[in-house]
Short mmCIF file of C-alpha atoms and ligand atoms in Angstrom, two decimals:
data_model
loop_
_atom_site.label_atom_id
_atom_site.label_comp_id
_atom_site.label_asym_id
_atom_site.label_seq_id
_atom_site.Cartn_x
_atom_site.Cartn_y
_atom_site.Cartn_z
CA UNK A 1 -109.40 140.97 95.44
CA UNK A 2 -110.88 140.39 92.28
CA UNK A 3 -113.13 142.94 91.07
CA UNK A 4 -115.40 145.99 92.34
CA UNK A 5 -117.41 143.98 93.74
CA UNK A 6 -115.28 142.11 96.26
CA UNK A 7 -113.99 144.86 97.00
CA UNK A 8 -117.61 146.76 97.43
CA UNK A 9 -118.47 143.80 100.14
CA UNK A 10 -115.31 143.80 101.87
CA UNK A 11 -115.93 147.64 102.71
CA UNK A 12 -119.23 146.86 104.43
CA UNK A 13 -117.95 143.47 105.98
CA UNK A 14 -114.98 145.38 107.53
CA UNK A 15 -117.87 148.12 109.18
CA UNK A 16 -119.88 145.81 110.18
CA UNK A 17 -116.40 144.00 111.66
CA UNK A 18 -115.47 147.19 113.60
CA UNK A 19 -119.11 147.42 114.93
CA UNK A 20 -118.81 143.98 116.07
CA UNK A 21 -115.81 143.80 117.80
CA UNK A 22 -116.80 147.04 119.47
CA UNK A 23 -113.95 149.00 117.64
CA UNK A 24 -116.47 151.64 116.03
CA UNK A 25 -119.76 152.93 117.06
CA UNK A 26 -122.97 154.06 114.53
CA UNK A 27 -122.36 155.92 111.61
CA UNK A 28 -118.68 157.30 112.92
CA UNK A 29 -115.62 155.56 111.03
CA UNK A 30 -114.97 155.03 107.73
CA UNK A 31 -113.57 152.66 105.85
CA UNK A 32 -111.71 152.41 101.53
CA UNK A 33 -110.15 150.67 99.28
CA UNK A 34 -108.17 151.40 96.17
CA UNK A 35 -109.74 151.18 92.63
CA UNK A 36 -108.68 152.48 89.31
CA UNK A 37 -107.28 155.68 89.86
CA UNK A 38 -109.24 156.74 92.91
CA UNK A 39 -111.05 154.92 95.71
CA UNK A 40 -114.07 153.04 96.83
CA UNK A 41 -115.34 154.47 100.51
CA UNK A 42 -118.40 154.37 102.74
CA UNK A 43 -121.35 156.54 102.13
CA UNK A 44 -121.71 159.64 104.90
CA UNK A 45 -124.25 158.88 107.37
CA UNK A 46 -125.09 154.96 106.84
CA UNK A 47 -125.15 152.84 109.83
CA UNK A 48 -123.29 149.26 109.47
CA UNK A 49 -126.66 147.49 109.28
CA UNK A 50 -127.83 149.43 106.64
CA UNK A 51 -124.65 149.16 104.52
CA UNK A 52 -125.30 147.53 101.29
CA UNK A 53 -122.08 147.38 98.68
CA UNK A 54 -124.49 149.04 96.49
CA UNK A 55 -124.13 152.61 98.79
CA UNK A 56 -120.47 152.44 98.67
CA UNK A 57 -118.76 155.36 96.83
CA UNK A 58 -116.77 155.48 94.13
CA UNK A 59 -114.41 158.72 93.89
CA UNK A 60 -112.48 159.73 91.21
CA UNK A 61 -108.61 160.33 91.76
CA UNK A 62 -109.63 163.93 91.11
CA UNK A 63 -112.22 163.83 94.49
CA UNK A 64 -115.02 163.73 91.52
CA UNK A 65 -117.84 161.19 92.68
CA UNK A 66 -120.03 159.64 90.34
CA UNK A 67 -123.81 160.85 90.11
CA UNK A 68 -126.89 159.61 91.52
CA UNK A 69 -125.24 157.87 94.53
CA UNK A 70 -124.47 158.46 97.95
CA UNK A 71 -122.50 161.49 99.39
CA UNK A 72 -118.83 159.82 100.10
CA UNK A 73 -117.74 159.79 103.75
CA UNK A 74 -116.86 163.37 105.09
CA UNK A 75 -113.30 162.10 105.78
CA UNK A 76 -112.96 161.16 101.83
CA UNK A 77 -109.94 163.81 101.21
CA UNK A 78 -107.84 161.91 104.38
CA UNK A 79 -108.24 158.39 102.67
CA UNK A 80 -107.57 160.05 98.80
CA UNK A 81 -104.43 161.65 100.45
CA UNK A 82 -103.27 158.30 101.63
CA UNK A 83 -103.33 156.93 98.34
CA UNK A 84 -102.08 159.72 96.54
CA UNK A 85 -99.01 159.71 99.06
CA UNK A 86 -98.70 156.04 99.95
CA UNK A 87 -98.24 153.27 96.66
CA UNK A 88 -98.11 150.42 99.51
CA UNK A 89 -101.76 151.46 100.63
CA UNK A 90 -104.39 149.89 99.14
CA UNK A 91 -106.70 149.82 102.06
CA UNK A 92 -107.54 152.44 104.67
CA UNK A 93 -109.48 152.00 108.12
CA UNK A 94 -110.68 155.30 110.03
CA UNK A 95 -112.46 154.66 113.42
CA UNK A 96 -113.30 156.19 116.72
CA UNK A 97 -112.35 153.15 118.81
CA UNK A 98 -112.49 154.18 122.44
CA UNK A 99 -108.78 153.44 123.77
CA UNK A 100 -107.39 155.07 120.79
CA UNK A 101 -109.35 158.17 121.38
CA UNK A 102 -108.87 158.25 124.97
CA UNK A 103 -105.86 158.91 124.34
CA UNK A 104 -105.88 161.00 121.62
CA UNK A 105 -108.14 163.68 123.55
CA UNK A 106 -105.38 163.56 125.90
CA UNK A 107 -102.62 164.67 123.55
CA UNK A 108 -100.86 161.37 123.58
CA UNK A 109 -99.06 158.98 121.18
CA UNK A 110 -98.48 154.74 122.18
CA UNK A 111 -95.00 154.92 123.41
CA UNK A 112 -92.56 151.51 122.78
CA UNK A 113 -94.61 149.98 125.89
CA UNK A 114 -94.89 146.14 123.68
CA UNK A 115 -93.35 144.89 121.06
CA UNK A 116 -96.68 144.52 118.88
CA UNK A 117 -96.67 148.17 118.72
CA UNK A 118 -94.25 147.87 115.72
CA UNK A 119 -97.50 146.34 113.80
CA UNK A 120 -97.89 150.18 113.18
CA UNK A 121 -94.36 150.28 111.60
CA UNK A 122 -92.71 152.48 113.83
CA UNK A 123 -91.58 152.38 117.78
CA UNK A 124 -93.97 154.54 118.45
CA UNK A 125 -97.37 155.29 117.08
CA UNK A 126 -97.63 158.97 116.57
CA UNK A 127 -100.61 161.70 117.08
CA UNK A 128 -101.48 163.62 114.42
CA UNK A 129 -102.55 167.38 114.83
CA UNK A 130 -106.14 168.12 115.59
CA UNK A 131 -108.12 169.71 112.79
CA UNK A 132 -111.63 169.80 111.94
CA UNK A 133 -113.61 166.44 110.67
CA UNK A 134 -113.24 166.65 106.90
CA UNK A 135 -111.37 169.46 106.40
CA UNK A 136 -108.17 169.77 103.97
CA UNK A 137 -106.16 170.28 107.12
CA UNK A 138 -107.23 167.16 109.12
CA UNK A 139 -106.06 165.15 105.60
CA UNK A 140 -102.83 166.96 105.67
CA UNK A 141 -102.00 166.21 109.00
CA UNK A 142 -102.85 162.33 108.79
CA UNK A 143 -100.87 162.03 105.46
CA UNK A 144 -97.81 163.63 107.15
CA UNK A 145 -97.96 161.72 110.21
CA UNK A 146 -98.31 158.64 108.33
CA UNK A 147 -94.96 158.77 106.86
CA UNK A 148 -93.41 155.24 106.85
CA UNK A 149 -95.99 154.29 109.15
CA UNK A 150 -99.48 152.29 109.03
CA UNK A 151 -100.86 153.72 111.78
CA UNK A 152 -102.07 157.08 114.15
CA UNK A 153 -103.76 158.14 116.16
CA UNK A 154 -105.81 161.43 115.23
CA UNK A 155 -105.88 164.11 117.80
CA UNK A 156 -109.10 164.90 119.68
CA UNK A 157 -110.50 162.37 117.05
CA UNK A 158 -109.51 158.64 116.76
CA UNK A 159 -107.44 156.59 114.69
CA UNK A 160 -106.48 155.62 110.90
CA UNK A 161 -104.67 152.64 109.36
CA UNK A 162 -103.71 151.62 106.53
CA UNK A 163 -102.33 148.37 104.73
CA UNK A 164 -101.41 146.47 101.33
CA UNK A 165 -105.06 145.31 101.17
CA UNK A 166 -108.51 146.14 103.50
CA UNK A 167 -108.09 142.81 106.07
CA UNK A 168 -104.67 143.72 106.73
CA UNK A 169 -105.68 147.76 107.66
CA UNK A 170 -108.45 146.31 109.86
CA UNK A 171 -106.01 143.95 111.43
CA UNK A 172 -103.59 146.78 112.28
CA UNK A 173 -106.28 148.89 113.24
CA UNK A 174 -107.42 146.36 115.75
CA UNK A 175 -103.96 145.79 117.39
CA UNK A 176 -103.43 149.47 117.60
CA UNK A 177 -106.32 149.28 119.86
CA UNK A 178 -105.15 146.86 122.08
CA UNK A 179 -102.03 148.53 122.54
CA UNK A 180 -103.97 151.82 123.21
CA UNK A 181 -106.15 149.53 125.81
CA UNK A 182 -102.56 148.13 127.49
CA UNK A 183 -101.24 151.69 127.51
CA UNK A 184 -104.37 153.07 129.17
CA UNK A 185 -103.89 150.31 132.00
CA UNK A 186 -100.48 151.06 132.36
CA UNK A 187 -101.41 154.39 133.10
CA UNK A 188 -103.33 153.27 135.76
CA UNK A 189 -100.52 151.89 137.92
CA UNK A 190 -97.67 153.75 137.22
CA UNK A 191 -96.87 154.10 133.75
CA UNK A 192 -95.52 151.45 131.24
CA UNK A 193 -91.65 150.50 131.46
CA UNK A 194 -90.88 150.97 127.97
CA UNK A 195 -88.54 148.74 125.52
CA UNK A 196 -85.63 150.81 124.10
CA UNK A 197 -85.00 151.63 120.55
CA UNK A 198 -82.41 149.11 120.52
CA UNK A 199 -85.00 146.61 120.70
CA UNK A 200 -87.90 147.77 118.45
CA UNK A 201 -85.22 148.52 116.15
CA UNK A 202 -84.94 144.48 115.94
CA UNK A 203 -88.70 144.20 116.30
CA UNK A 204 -89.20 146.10 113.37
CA UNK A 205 -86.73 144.34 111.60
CA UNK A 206 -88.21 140.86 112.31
CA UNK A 207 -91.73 141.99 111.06
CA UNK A 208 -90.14 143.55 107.93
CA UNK A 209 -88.35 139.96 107.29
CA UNK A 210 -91.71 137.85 108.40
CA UNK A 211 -93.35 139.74 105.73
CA UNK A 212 -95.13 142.78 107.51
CA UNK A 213 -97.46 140.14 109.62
CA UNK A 214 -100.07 142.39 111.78
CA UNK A 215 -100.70 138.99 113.68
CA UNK A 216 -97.39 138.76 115.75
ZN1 ZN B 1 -113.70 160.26 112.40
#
């Protein structure tokens, strides 16, 4: 990424990506990038096809947003906490995708059902605790439940994840998904026969030595 404003048109081609691919709907999600010492994010209440990289926000690593713009996203404290916590973040995708937050209204994290679940860097992808849409405590929660991990899923809420650059988030973000879609159908007839630690102990492993790949 080269300057702002590659990074300013990645933002709105990754929203209008998660629209597309049916992964977000209207003005829900939200999506950021590192810059300087703070973050680039969607505006609050812009639908994908009116997204222009001139509404994305710039916000300070303070929370301070410059003047005469656009209000930030309301989740803007979750994706500053991510890169206040996580150096290996410099992207962040937040999204309501339907699988994901099937499950997370039901209280449940993606258990080690497939091996591609370890594109979330754990054997598991964990819930974070429920808390209100842009409140301190909802950021807090993510962060935690982040720890080590690109990925979870966001209680009574959706998803997040994050990744060394934007693509790389939305690519995770879009394989959590599919898992969350497998693990719904497992549901369906009997549960999933999950693979045991053993295993996505060496799964892990193999991603970590093919260089993190979210593509399998
Ligand atoms: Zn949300």
């Amino acid at each position: 990424m080269s300057g702002e404003q590659d990074a300013r048109d990645s933002i709105v081609a990754v929203m209008r990506a998660l629209d597309a691919r049916g992964l977000n709907r209207g003005t829900s999600g939200n999506v950021s990038v590192r810059w300087k010492d703070g973050m680039l994010i969607t505006p609050s209440g812009v639908v994908p096809d009116e997204l222009t990289s001139e509404s994305i926000v710039f916000v300070d690593g303070n929370g301070k947003v410059s003047q005469g713009g656009f209000r930030p996203s309301s989740e803007w404290q979750m994706h500053l906490g991510v890169y206040a916590r996580r150096p290996d973040a410099n992207g962040v995708v937040h999204c309501h995708a339907r699988y994901s937050t099937i499950l997370a209204c039901a209280g449940r994290e993606i258990p080690s059902l497939h091996y591609m679940v370890a594109v979330g860097g754990g054997a598991t992808v964990p819930l974070a605790p429920y808390d209100t849409f842009g409140s301190d405590g909802l950021a807090q929660g993510v962060v935690d439940t982040l720890d080590g991990r690109r990925a979870c899923l966001m209680a009574n809420h959706g998803l997040i994840a994050i990744g060394p650059d934007l693509r790389f988030a939305f690519a995770i973000a879009e394989e959590i998904e599919e898992q969350a879609a497998v693990y719904c159908g497992t549901l369906m007839i009997g549960g999933p026969q999950l693979l045991d630690t053993d295993e996505m102990g060496r799964v892990l492993d193999a991603f970590s030595r093919y260089g993190q790949r979210a593509d399998g």
